[in-house]
Each structure stands twice: as structure tokens, then as C-alpha cells.
């Protein structure tokens, strides 16, 4: 599997958790855990409750993903 083999989906932040973790409701209706990508953390991007985000998953674990775009 190459590094580019990721699954991208859109969702909405429904809960803000400690340590820059979020509970995100996907457009399919499922809820997953998400964490901020390194570039967003480095540039001090804030994610708030109700924001629409793009999240990418590894094909191996579809329960936790990385938030890459607001």
C-alpha cells in the first residue's frame, strides 16, 4: 500500500474532546474519532463544534482518522 492510499470523507464536528481529538459525524451517518493533522496543529488552526471538516482514514482502521481540512 502506498502512502497515497487513503480514504477521504466529509463530516461535521459533533463533540470536542481533550488533546485535540474530536468526535465527527460523517456524511454516511457514522461517528468516528478524529485528530488534527500536524500542519494544522503547527499553524494553530482552531476547529470548533459544528465545523465541516475533511477527514482521511487509513484503509486498516476506519474508526479513527486525521482531520486535514476545514
mmCIF file with all atom_site columns, C-alpha atoms in Angstrom:
data_model
loop_
_atom_site.group_PDB
_atom_site.id
_atom_site.type_symbol
_atom_site.label_atom_id
_atom_site.label_alt_id
_atom_site.label_comp_id
_atom_site.label_asym_id
_atom_site.label_entity_id
_atom_site.label_seq_id
_atom_site.pdbx_PDB_ins_code
_atom_site.Cartn_x
_atom_site.Cartn_y
_atom_site.Cartn_z
_atom_site.occupancy
_atom_site.B_iso_or_equiv
_atom_site.pdbx_formal_charge
_atom_site.auth_seq_id
_atom_site.auth_comp_id
_atom_site.auth_asym_id
_atom_site.auth_atom_id
_atom_site.pdbx_PDB_model_num
ATOM 1  C CA . UNK A 1 1  ? 0.000   0.000  0.000  1.00 0.00 ? 1  UNK A CA 1
ATOM 2  C CA . UNK A 1 2  ? 1.321   3.386  -0.933 1.00 0.00 ? 2  UNK A CA 1
ATOM 3  C CA . UNK A 1 3  ? 1.106   6.454  1.260  1.00 0.00 ? 3  UNK A CA 1
ATOM 4  C CA . UNK A 1 4  ? -1.465  7.959  -1.106 1.00 0.00 ? 4  UNK A CA 1
ATOM 5  C CA . UNK A 1 5  ? -3.908  5.097  -0.497 1.00 0.00 ? 5  UNK A CA 1
ATOM 6  C CA . UNK A 1 6  ? -6.160  6.937  1.936  1.00 0.00 ? 6  UNK A CA 1
ATOM 7  C CA . UNK A 1 7  ? -9.920  7.248  2.167  1.00 0.00 ? 7  UNK A CA 1
ATOM 8  C CA . UNK A 1 8  ? -11.217 10.836 2.348  1.00 0.00 ? 8  UNK A CA 1
ATOM 9  C CA . UNK A 1 9  ? -14.667 11.710 3.655  1.00 0.00 ? 9  UNK A CA 1
ATOM 10 C CA . UNK A 1 10 ? -16.534 14.809 4.796  1.00 0.00 ? 10 UNK A CA 1
ATOM 11 C CA . UNK A 1 11 ? -18.099 15.202 8.200  1.00 0.00 ? 11 UNK A CA 1
ATOM 12 C CA . UNK A 1 12 ? -19.233 17.567 10.932 1.00 0.00 ? 12 UNK A CA 1
ATOM 13 C CA . UNK A 1 13 ? -17.688 18.006 14.373 1.00 0.00 ? 13 UNK A CA 1
ATOM 14 C CA . UNK A 1 14 ? -20.257 16.979 16.997 1.00 0.00 ? 14 UNK A CA 1
ATOM 15 C CA . UNK A 1 15 ? -18.035 16.838 20.098 1.00 0.00 ? 15 UNK A CA 1
ATOM 16 C CA . UNK A 1 16 ? -14.732 18.441 21.086 1.00 0.00 ? 16 UNK A CA 1
ATOM 17 C CA . UNK A 1 17 ? -12.568 16.212 23.284 1.00 0.00 ? 17 UNK A CA 1
ATOM 18 C CA . UNK A 1 18 ? -9.261  16.830 25.112 1.00 0.00 ? 18 UNK A CA 1
ATOM 19 C CA . UNK A 1 19 ? -5.864  16.567 23.384 1.00 0.00 ? 19 UNK A CA 1
ATOM 20 C CA . UNK A 1 20 ? -7.123  17.953 20.055 1.00 0.00 ? 20 UNK A CA 1
ATOM 21 C CA . UNK A 1 21 ? -9.453  14.980 19.492 1.00 0.00 ? 21 UNK A CA 1
ATOM 22 C CA . UNK A 1 22 ? -12.930 15.284 18.017 1.00 0.00 ? 22 UNK A CA 1
ATOM 23 C CA . UNK A 1 23 ? -15.999 13.127 17.535 1.00 0.00 ? 23 UNK A CA 1
ATOM 24 C CA . UNK A 1 24 ? -17.069 13.565 13.911 1.00 0.00 ? 24 UNK A CA 1
ATOM 25 C CA . UNK A 1 25 ? -20.326 12.557 12.268 1.00 0.00 ? 25 UNK A CA 1
ATOM 26 C CA . UNK A 1 26 ? -19.659 11.518 8.685  1.00 0.00 ? 26 UNK A CA 1
ATOM 27 C CA . UNK A 1 27 ? -21.965 12.188 5.760  1.00 0.00 ? 27 UNK A CA 1
ATOM 28 C CA . UNK A 1 28 ? -22.885 8.469  5.864  1.00 0.00 ? 28 UNK A CA 1
ATOM 29 C CA . UNK A 1 29 ? -24.199 8.843  9.423  1.00 0.00 ? 29 UNK A CA 1
ATOM 30 C CA . UNK A 1 30 ? -21.377 7.012  11.212 1.00 0.00 ? 30 UNK A CA 1
ATOM 31 C CA . UNK A 1 31 ? -19.467 8.631  14.066 1.00 0.00 ? 31 UNK A CA 1
ATOM 32 C CA . UNK A 1 32 ? -15.673 8.369  14.245 1.00 0.00 ? 32 UNK A CA 1
ATOM 33 C CA . UNK A 1 33 ? -12.819 9.850  16.248 1.00 0.00 ? 33 UNK A CA 1
ATOM 34 C CA . UNK A 1 34 ? -10.586 12.406 14.574 1.00 0.00 ? 34 UNK A CA 1
ATOM 35 C CA . UNK A 1 35 ? -7.367  14.185 15.457 1.00 0.00 ? 35 UNK A CA 1
ATOM 36 C CA . UNK A 1 36 ? -5.718  17.279 13.984 1.00 0.00 ? 36 UNK A CA 1
ATOM 37 C CA . UNK A 1 37 ? -3.027  16.782 11.357 1.00 0.00 ? 37 UNK A CA 1
ATOM 38 C CA . UNK A 1 38 ? 0.448   18.074 12.114 1.00 0.00 ? 38 UNK A CA 1
ATOM 39 C CA . UNK A 1 39 ? 0.321   21.017 9.700  1.00 0.00 ? 39 UNK A CA 1
ATOM 40 C CA . UNK A 1 40 ? -2.961  22.248 11.189 1.00 0.00 ? 40 UNK A CA 1
ATOM 41 C CA . UNK A 1 41 ? -1.503  21.991 14.699 1.00 0.00 ? 41 UNK A CA 1
ATOM 42 C CA . UNK A 1 42 ? 1.719   23.714 13.610 1.00 0.00 ? 42 UNK A CA 1
ATOM 43 C CA . UNK A 1 43 ? -0.177  26.639 12.066 1.00 0.00 ? 43 UNK A CA 1
ATOM 44 C CA . UNK A 1 44 ? -2.506  26.905 15.102 1.00 0.00 ? 44 UNK A CA 1
ATOM 45 C CA . UNK A 1 45 ? -5.748  26.200 13.201 1.00 0.00 ? 45 UNK A CA 1
ATOM 46 C CA . UNK A 1 46 ? -8.732  26.009 15.561 1.00 0.00 ? 46 UNK A CA 1
ATOM 47 C CA . UNK A 1 47 ? -11.590 23.586 14.994 1.00 0.00 ? 47 UNK A CA 1
ATOM 48 C CA . UNK A 1 48 ? -14.881 24.346 16.708 1.00 0.00 ? 48 UNK A CA 1
ATOM 49 C CA . UNK A 1 49 ? -18.112 22.486 17.352 1.00 0.00 ? 49 UNK A CA 1
ATOM 50 C CA . UNK A 1 50 ? -20.232 22.351 14.183 1.00 0.00 ? 50 UNK A CA 1
ATOM 51 C CA . UNK A 1 51 ? -17.371 22.850 11.704 1.00 0.00 ? 51 UNK A CA 1
ATOM 52 C CA . UNK A 1 52 ? -17.462 20.878 8.467  1.00 0.00 ? 52 UNK A CA 1
ATOM 53 C CA . UNK A 1 53 ? -14.160 19.062 8.007  1.00 0.00 ? 53 UNK A CA 1
ATOM 54 C CA . UNK A 1 54 ? -12.471 16.681 5.601  1.00 0.00 ? 54 UNK A CA 1
ATOM 55 C CA . UNK A 1 55 ? -11.050 13.607 7.314  1.00 0.00 ? 55 UNK A CA 1
ATOM 56 C CA . UNK A 1 56 ? -8.788  10.937 5.862  1.00 0.00 ? 56 UNK A CA 1
ATOM 57 C CA . UNK A 1 57 ? -8.576  7.341  7.029  1.00 0.00 ? 57 UNK A CA 1
ATOM 58 C CA . UNK A 1 58 ? -6.072  4.577  6.657  1.00 0.00 ? 58 UNK A CA 1
ATOM 59 C CA . UNK A 1 59 ? -7.607  1.539  4.962  1.00 0.00 ? 59 UNK A CA 1
ATOM 60 C CA . UNK A 1 60 ? -6.593  -0.506 8.019  1.00 0.00 ? 60 UNK A CA 1
ATOM 61 C CA . UNK A 1 61 ? -8.538  1.413  10.715 1.00 0.00 ? 61 UNK A CA 1
ATOM 62 C CA . UNK A 1 62 ? -11.750 3.163  9.725  1.00 0.00 ? 62 UNK A CA 1
ATOM 63 C CA . UNK A 1 63 ? -12.689 4.181  13.279 1.00 0.00 ? 63 UNK A CA 1
ATOM 64 C CA . UNK A 1 64 ? -10.027 6.893  13.687 1.00 0.00 ? 64 UNK A CA 1
ATOM 65 C CA . UNK A 1 65 ? -8.883  9.465  11.154 1.00 0.00 ? 65 UNK A CA 1
ATOM 66 C CA . UNK A 1 66 ? -6.867  12.619 10.623 1.00 0.00 ? 66 UNK A CA 1
ATOM 67 C CA . UNK A 1 67 ? -8.580  15.977 10.043 1.00 0.00 ? 67 UNK A CA 1
ATOM 68 C CA . UNK A 1 68 ? -6.845  17.551 7.058  1.00 0.00 ? 68 UNK A CA 1
ATOM 69 C CA . UNK A 1 69 ? -9.092  20.453 6.004  1.00 0.00 ? 69 UNK A CA 1
ATOM 70 C CA . UNK A 1 70 ? -11.822 22.703 7.347  1.00 0.00 ? 70 UNK A CA 1
#
